[in-house]
Amino acid sequence: MRETVGSFIEQHDPAPIGVILNDTDYHSSTQDSLALFESAGTHPDKFLPRIPMYFDDVIGSELEMYGPHNGQLAAIAEFNEGSADTKVALNQNLLPHAHIRHRYQIYYAHLFGHPRYCEYIGGKDQLAVESKLRLVAN
C-alpha cells in the first residue's frame, strides 16, 4: 500500500474517485491508504468533493476489540487531526436505519478544499425556496 498509493493518480490517471472501499485491516495500512487524499490538492479533478467510504474493520466481535485508539478508527482520527482540508467521518444519516446492516461502516470524506465543494447539491425544490429567502443588499 505504502509503495503504490502515493503515485496512484500520476501512474493511472483515473476518472474522478467517487467511492473508496477500504479493506486494509491494519492501522498502518489504513494510514497509508488515506495518504491518497494528499493528491487532492494538486489533482482536484481526480476526486469528487464528497466521497463515500467503507471501512470493514471498525466494528467486530468482542475478540477484535476495535476502538478509537487502535486499528482503522485510530488511523481515521489521526488523519483528521493532521488534515486541514479533508476530513473523514461516519455517515450519521444512516445510523437510525437499522435495516442497513453496514451503517456503522459507511463514512464520508469531505474534501473542503476542493474547488467544487461549495457548489449547491440540493434538489430543485430547495433551490426555489432558498432563492425566495435571499436577502438583497442595498
PDB file of C-alpha atoms in Angstrom:
ATOM      1  CA  MET A   1       0.000   0.000   0.000  1.00  0.00           C
ATOM      2  CA  ARG A   2       2.681   2.447   1.055  1.00  0.00           C
ATOM      3  CA  GLU A   3       4.623   1.967  -2.187  1.00  0.00           C
ATOM      4  CA  THR A   4       1.655   2.399  -4.536  1.00  0.00           C
ATOM      5  CA  VAL A   5      -0.794   4.927  -3.091  1.00  0.00           C
ATOM      6  CA  GLY A   6       1.493   7.953  -3.450  1.00  0.00           C
ATOM      7  CA  SER A   7       1.872   7.517  -7.193  1.00  0.00           C
ATOM      8  CA  PHE A   8      -1.589   6.140  -7.957  1.00  0.00           C
ATOM      9  CA  ILE A   9      -3.005   9.332  -9.520  1.00  0.00           C
ATOM     10  CA  GLU A  10       0.034  10.055 -11.683  1.00  0.00           C
ATOM     11  CA  GLN A  11       0.524   6.445 -12.736  1.00  0.00           C
ATOM     12  CA  HIS A  12      -3.081   5.512 -13.554  1.00  0.00           C
ATOM     13  CA  ASP A  13      -4.747   8.841 -14.419  1.00  0.00           C
ATOM     14  CA  PRO A  14      -8.121   7.616 -13.108  1.00  0.00           C
ATOM     15  CA  ALA A  15     -11.554   9.086 -13.621  1.00  0.00           C
ATOM     16  CA  PRO A  16     -12.594  11.170 -10.584  1.00  0.00           C
ATOM     17  CA  ILE A  17     -12.562   8.998  -7.482  1.00  0.00           C
ATOM     18  CA  GLY A  18     -16.157   8.689  -6.314  1.00  0.00           C
ATOM     19  CA  VAL A  19     -16.004   5.914  -3.701  1.00  0.00           C
ATOM     20  CA  ILE A  20     -13.303   4.224  -1.632  1.00  0.00           C
ATOM     21  CA  LEU A  21     -13.743   0.727  -0.194  1.00  0.00           C
ATOM     22  CA  ASN A  22     -11.107   0.344   2.485  1.00  0.00           C
ATOM     23  CA  ASP A  23     -10.294  -3.290   3.349  1.00  0.00           C
ATOM     24  CA  THR A  24      -6.861  -2.702   4.791  1.00  0.00           C
ATOM     25  CA  ASP A  25      -7.228  -4.496   8.159  1.00  0.00           C
ATOM     26  CA  TYR A  26      -4.446  -2.669   9.990  1.00  0.00           C
ATOM     27  CA  HIS A  27      -3.745   0.752  11.438  1.00  0.00           C
ATOM     28  CA  SER A  28      -0.607   1.259   9.336  1.00  0.00           C
ATOM     29  CA  SER A  29      -2.146   0.211   6.014  1.00  0.00           C
ATOM     30  CA  THR A  30      -5.220   2.352   6.701  1.00  0.00           C
ATOM     31  CA  GLN A  31      -2.897   5.314   7.319  1.00  0.00           C
ATOM     32  CA  ASP A  32      -1.152   4.569   4.042  1.00  0.00           C
ATOM     33  CA  SER A  33      -4.445   4.349   2.146  1.00  0.00           C
ATOM     34  CA  LEU A  34      -5.648   7.706   3.469  1.00  0.00           C
ATOM     35  CA  ALA A  35      -2.488   9.280   2.035  1.00  0.00           C
ATOM     36  CA  LEU A  36      -4.318   9.133  -1.303  1.00  0.00           C
ATOM     37  CA  PHE A  37      -6.035  12.366  -0.262  1.00  0.00           C
ATOM     38  CA  GLU A  38      -2.673  14.157  -0.341  1.00  0.00           C
ATOM     39  CA  SER A  39      -3.106  14.227  -4.129  1.00  0.00           C
ATOM     40  CA  ALA A  40      -6.421  16.082  -3.870  1.00  0.00           C
ATOM     41  CA  GLY A  41      -4.752  19.481  -3.593  1.00  0.00           C
ATOM     42  CA  THR A  42      -2.682  19.077  -6.746  1.00  0.00           C
ATOM     43  CA  HIS A  43      -5.183  16.952  -8.699  1.00  0.00           C
ATOM     44  CA  PRO A  44      -8.677  18.041  -7.586  1.00  0.00           C
ATOM     45  CA  ASP A  45     -10.079  16.906 -10.938  1.00  0.00           C
ATOM     46  CA  LYS A  46      -9.322  13.321  -9.877  1.00  0.00           C
ATOM     47  CA  PHE A  47     -11.600  13.479  -6.815  1.00  0.00           C
ATOM     48  CA  LEU A  48     -15.245  14.228  -6.168  1.00  0.00           C
ATOM     49  CA  PRO A  49     -15.714  16.803  -3.386  1.00  0.00           C
ATOM     50  CA  ARG A  50     -17.560  14.271  -1.198  1.00  0.00           C
ATOM     51  CA  ILE A  51     -16.553  10.626  -1.330  1.00  0.00           C
ATOM     52  CA  PRO A  52     -18.455   7.760   0.318  1.00  0.00           C
ATOM     53  CA  MET A  53     -16.097   5.347   2.048  1.00  0.00           C
ATOM     54  CA  TYR A  54     -16.433   1.881   3.537  1.00  0.00           C
ATOM     55  CA  PHE A  55     -14.205   0.563   6.331  1.00  0.00           C
ATOM     56  CA  ASP A  56     -14.569  -3.122   7.152  1.00  0.00           C
ATOM     57  CA  ASP A  57     -12.689  -3.226  10.460  1.00  0.00           C
ATOM     58  CA  VAL A  58     -14.375  -0.527  12.542  1.00  0.00           C
ATOM     59  CA  ILE A  59     -16.866  -2.923  14.135  1.00  0.00           C
ATOM     60  CA  GLY A  60     -16.315  -6.522  15.098  1.00  0.00           C
ATOM     61  CA  SER A  61     -16.610  -9.085  17.842  1.00  0.00           C
ATOM     62  CA  GLU A  62     -15.585  -8.844  21.468  1.00  0.00           C
ATOM     63  CA  LEU A  63     -12.381 -10.645  20.443  1.00  0.00           C
ATOM     64  CA  GLU A  64     -11.356  -7.960  17.970  1.00  0.00           C
ATOM     65  CA  MET A  65     -11.996  -5.085  20.392  1.00  0.00           C
ATOM     66  CA  TYR A  66     -11.898  -2.301  17.794  1.00  0.00           C
ATOM     67  CA  GLY A  67     -11.878   1.150  19.311  1.00  0.00           C
ATOM     68  CA  PRO A  68     -10.853   4.760  18.735  1.00  0.00           C
ATOM     69  CA  HIS A  69      -7.250   4.120  19.801  1.00  0.00           C
ATOM     70  CA  ASN A  70      -6.369   1.199  17.532  1.00  0.00           C
ATOM     71  CA  GLY A  71      -6.801  -0.070  14.000  1.00  0.00           C
ATOM     72  CA  GLN A  72      -8.773   1.738  11.337  1.00  0.00           C
ATOM     73  CA  LEU A  73     -10.563   4.050  13.787  1.00  0.00           C
ATOM     74  CA  ALA A  74      -7.250   5.327  15.161  1.00  0.00           C
ATOM     75  CA  ALA A  75      -5.916   5.843  11.632  1.00  0.00           C
ATOM     76  CA  ILE A  76      -9.030   7.851  10.710  1.00  0.00           C
ATOM     77  CA  ALA A  77      -8.708  10.003  13.847  1.00  0.00           C
ATOM     78  CA  GLU A  78      -5.008  10.635  13.200  1.00  0.00           C
ATOM     79  CA  PHE A  79      -5.711  11.503   9.580  1.00  0.00           C
ATOM     80  CA  ASN A  80      -8.390  14.013  10.611  1.00  0.00           C
ATOM     81  CA  GLU A  81      -6.047  15.618  13.148  1.00  0.00           C
ATOM     82  CA  GLY A  82      -3.356  16.078  10.515  1.00  0.00           C
ATOM     83  CA  SER A  83      -5.529  17.221   7.627  1.00  0.00           C
ATOM     84  CA  ALA A  84      -6.984  20.708   7.373  1.00  0.00           C
ATOM     85  CA  ASP A  85      -8.785  20.332   4.042  1.00  0.00           C
ATOM     86  CA  THR A  86     -10.070  16.745   4.150  1.00  0.00           C
ATOM     87  CA  LYS A  87     -11.992  15.060   6.951  1.00  0.00           C
ATOM     88  CA  VAL A  88     -13.314  11.505   7.159  1.00  0.00           C
ATOM     89  CA  ALA A  89     -16.424  10.951   9.286  1.00  0.00           C
ATOM     90  CA  LEU A  90     -19.085   8.343   9.937  1.00  0.00           C
ATOM     91  CA  ASN A  91     -22.218   8.858   7.833  1.00  0.00           C
ATOM     92  CA  GLN A  92     -24.582   9.930  10.622  1.00  0.00           C
ATOM     93  CA  ASN A  93     -27.599   9.891   8.295  1.00  0.00           C
ATOM     94  CA  LEU A  94     -27.596   6.090   8.166  1.00  0.00           C
ATOM     95  CA  LEU A  95     -27.448   5.386  11.908  1.00  0.00           C
ATOM     96  CA  PRO A  96     -31.228   5.464  12.575  1.00  0.00           C
ATOM     97  CA  HIS A  97     -31.831   2.945   9.771  1.00  0.00           C
ATOM     98  CA  ALA A  98     -31.459  -0.434  11.493  1.00  0.00           C
ATOM     99  CA  HIS A  99     -32.192  -2.290   8.251  1.00  0.00           C
ATOM    100  CA  ILE A 100     -28.916  -1.004   6.763  1.00  0.00           C
ATOM    101  CA  ARG A 101     -26.550  -3.681   8.012  1.00  0.00           C
ATOM    102  CA  HIS A 102     -23.278  -1.833   7.367  1.00  0.00           C
ATOM    103  CA  ARG A 103     -24.410   1.593   8.589  1.00  0.00           C
ATOM    104  CA  TYR A 104     -21.581   1.838  11.150  1.00  0.00           C
ATOM    105  CA  GLN A 105     -19.001   1.128   8.455  1.00  0.00           C
ATOM    106  CA  ILE A 106     -20.030   3.762   5.907  1.00  0.00           C
ATOM    107  CA  TYR A 107     -18.137   7.025   6.144  1.00  0.00           C
ATOM    108  CA  TYR A 108     -17.685  10.122   4.001  1.00  0.00           C
ATOM    109  CA  ALA A 109     -14.576  12.028   3.068  1.00  0.00           C
ATOM    110  CA  HIS A 110     -15.295  15.745   2.800  1.00  0.00           C
ATOM    111  CA  LEU A 111     -12.694  17.495   0.665  1.00  0.00           C
ATOM    112  CA  PHE A 112     -13.310  21.035   1.913  1.00  0.00           C
ATOM    113  CA  GLY A 113     -10.515  22.459  -0.249  1.00  0.00           C
ATOM    114  CA  HIS A 114     -11.985  21.004  -3.441  1.00  0.00           C
ATOM    115  CA  PRO A 115     -12.928  23.750  -5.947  1.00  0.00           C
ATOM    116  CA  ARG A 116     -16.430  22.277  -6.292  1.00  0.00           C
ATOM    117  CA  TYR A 117     -17.108  21.608  -2.592  1.00  0.00           C
ATOM    118  CA  CYS A 118     -19.307  24.697  -2.190  1.00  0.00           C
ATOM    119  CA  GLU A 119     -21.462  24.004  -5.250  1.00  0.00           C
ATOM    120  CA  TYR A 120     -25.122  23.568  -4.409  1.00  0.00           C
ATOM    121  CA  ILE A 121     -26.099  19.876  -4.287  1.00  0.00           C
ATOM    122  CA  GLY A 122     -29.685  20.099  -3.005  1.00  0.00           C
ATOM    123  CA  GLY A 123     -32.817  19.449  -5.007  1.00  0.00           C
ATOM    124  CA  LYS A 124     -34.645  21.919  -7.249  1.00  0.00           C
ATOM    125  CA  ASP A 125     -37.438  22.434  -4.699  1.00  0.00           C
ATOM    126  CA  GLN A 126     -34.937  23.517  -2.051  1.00  0.00           C
ATOM    127  CA  LEU A 127     -33.218  25.855  -4.503  1.00  0.00           C
ATOM    128  CA  ALA A 128     -36.558  27.554  -5.248  1.00  0.00           C
ATOM    129  CA  VAL A 129     -37.204  28.071  -1.516  1.00  0.00           C
ATOM    130  CA  GLU A 130     -33.713  29.448  -0.946  1.00  0.00           C
ATOM    131  CA  SER A 131     -33.998  31.871  -3.846  1.00  0.00           C
ATOM    132  CA  LYS A 132     -37.118  33.389  -2.243  1.00  0.00           C
ATOM    133  CA  LEU A 133     -35.388  33.723   1.122  1.00  0.00           C
ATOM    134  CA  ARG A 134     -32.241  35.502  -0.049  1.00  0.00           C
ATOM    135  CA  LEU A 135     -31.606  38.922   1.344  1.00  0.00           C
ATOM    136  CA  VAL A 136     -30.893  41.714  -1.085  1.00  0.00           C
ATOM    137  CA  ALA A 137     -28.015  44.038  -0.188  1.00  0.00           C
ATOM    138  CA  ASN A 138     -28.501  47.729  -0.919  1.00  0.00           C
TER     139      ASN A 138
END
